[in-house]
mmCIF file of C-alpha atoms in Angstrom:
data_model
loop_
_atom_site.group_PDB
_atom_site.id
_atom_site.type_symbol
_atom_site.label_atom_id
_atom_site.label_comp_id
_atom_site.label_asym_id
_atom_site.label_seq_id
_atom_site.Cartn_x
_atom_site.Cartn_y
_atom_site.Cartn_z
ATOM 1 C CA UNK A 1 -8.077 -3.994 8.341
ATOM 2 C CA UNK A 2 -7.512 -5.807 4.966
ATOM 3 C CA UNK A 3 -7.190 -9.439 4.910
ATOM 4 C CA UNK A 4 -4.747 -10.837 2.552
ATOM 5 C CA UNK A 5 -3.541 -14.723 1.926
ATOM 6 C CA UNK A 6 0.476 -15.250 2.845
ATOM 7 C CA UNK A 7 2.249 -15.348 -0.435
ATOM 8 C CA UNK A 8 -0.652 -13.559 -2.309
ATOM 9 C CA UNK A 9 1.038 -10.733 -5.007
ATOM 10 C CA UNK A 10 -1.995 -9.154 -6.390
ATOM 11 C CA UNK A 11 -1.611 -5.591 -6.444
ATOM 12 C CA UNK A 12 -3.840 -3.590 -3.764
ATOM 13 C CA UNK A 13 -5.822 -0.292 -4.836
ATOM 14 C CA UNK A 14 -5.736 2.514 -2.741
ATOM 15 C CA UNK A 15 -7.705 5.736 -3.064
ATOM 16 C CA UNK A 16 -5.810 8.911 -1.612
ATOM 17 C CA UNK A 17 -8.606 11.593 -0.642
ATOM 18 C CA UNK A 18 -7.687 15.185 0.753
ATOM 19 C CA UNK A 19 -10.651 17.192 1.824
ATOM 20 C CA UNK A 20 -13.329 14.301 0.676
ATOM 21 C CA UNK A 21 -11.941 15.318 -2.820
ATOM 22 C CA UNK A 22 -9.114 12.509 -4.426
ATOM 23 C CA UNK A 23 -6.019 13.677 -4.766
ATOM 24 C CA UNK A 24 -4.410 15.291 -7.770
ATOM 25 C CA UNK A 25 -1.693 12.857 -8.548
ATOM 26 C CA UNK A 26 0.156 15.309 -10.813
ATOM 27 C CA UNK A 27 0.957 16.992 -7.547
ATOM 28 C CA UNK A 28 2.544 14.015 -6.237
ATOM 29 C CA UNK A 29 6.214 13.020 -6.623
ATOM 30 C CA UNK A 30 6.006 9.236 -4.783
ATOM 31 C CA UNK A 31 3.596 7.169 -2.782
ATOM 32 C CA UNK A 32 4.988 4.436 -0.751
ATOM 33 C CA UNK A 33 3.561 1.855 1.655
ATOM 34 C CA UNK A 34 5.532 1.050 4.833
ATOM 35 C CA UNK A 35 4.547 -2.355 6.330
ATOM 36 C CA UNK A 36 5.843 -3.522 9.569
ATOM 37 C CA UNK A 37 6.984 -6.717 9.272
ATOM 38 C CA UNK A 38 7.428 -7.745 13.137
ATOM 39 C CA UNK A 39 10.126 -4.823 13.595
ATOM 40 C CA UNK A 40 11.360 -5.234 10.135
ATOM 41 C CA UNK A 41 10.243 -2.592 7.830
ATOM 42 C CA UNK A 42 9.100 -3.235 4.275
ATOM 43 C CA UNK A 43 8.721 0.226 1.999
ATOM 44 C CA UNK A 44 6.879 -0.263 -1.100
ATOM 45 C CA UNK A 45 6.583 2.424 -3.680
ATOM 46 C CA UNK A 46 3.389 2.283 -5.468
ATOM 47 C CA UNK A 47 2.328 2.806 -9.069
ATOM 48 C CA UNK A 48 -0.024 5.922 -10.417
ATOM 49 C CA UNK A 49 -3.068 5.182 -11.573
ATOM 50 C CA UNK A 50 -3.553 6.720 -15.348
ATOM 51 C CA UNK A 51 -6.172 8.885 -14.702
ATOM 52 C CA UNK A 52 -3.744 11.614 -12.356
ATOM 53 C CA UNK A 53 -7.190 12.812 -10.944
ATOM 54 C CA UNK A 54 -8.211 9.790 -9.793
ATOM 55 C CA UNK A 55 -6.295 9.428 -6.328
ATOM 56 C CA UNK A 56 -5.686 5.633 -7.277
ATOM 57 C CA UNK A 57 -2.309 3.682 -6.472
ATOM 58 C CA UNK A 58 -1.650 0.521 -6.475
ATOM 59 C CA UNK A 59 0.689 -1.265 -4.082
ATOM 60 C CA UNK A 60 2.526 -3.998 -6.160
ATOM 61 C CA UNK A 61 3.458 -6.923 -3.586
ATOM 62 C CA UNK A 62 5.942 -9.755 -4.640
ATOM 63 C CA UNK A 63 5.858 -12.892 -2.953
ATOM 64 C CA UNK A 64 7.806 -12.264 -0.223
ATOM 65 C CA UNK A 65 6.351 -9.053 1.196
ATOM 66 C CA UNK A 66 3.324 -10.839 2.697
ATOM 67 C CA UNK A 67 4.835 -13.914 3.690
ATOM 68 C CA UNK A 68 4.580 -14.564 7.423
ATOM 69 C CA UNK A 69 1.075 -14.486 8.973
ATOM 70 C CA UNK A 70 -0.129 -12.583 11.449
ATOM 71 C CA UNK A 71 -1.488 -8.909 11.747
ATOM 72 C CA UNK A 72 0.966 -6.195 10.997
ATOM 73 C CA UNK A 73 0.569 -2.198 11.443
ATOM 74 C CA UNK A 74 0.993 -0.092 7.555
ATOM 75 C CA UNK A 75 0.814 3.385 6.224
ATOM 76 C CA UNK A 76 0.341 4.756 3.022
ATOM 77 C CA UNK A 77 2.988 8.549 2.694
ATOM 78 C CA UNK A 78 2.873 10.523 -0.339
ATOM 79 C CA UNK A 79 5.852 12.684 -1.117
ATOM 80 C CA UNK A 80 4.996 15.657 -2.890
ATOM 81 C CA UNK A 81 7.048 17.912 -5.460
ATOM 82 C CA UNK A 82 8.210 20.106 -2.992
ATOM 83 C CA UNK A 83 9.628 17.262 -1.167
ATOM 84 C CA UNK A 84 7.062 17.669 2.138
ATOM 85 C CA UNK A 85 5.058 14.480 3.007
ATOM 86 C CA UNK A 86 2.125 13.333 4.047
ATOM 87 C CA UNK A 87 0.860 10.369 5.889
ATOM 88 C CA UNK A 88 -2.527 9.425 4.278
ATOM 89 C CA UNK A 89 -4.007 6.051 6.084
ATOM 90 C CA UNK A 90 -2.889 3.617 8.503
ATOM 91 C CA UNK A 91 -4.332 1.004 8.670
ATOM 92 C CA UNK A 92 -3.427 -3.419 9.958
ATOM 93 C CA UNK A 93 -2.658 -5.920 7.519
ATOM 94 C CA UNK A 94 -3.921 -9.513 8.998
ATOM 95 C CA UNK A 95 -2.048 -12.051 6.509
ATOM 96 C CA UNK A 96 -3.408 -15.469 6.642
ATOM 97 C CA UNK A 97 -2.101 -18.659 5.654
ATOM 98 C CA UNK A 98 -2.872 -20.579 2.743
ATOM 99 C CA UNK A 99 -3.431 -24.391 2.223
ATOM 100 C CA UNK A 100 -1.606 -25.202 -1.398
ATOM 101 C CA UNK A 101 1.427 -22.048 -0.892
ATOM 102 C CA UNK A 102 4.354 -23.798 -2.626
#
């Protein structure tokens, strides 16, 4: 489970592994997170890392993706070139609330 503040919009890091090995990201066409939002599904596609062999995406949030509180279900799917996909973690989001969010 990761534990984020409501509101928060730093971007999360997330290491895609195949076979204990990270995965190639030149093989990769798009990475996006789906978050379910209380029925309500948010799809977030995620920026490469530099280093393609280096597995590394980051999820950008805005302020609005993680803005109610509570625990809610995600997944992390990579598309790949020829188009098949791949579910690669799924995982909870618990959001928390935040004294000064203005």
């Amino acid at each position: 489970m990761i534990t984020r503040y409501r509101g928060d919009t730093h971007k999360l890091q997330v290491t895609l592994n195949s076979n204990l090995a990270p995965v190639d990201l030149d093989t990769v066409s798009k990475v996006e997170v789906g978050v379910n939002k209380s029925g309500v599904i948010l799809v977030i596609e995620c920026t490469k890392h530099t280093d393609s062999l280096s597995g590394i995406v980051y999820v950008p949030f805005s302020e609005t993706d993680l803005d109610v509180v509570g625990t809610f279900s995600f997944d992390v799917q990579v598309t790949w070139l020829d188009s098949t996909k791949t579910t690669f973690l799924v995982d909870k989001f618990k959001i928390i609330d935040d004294i000064n969010k203005t």
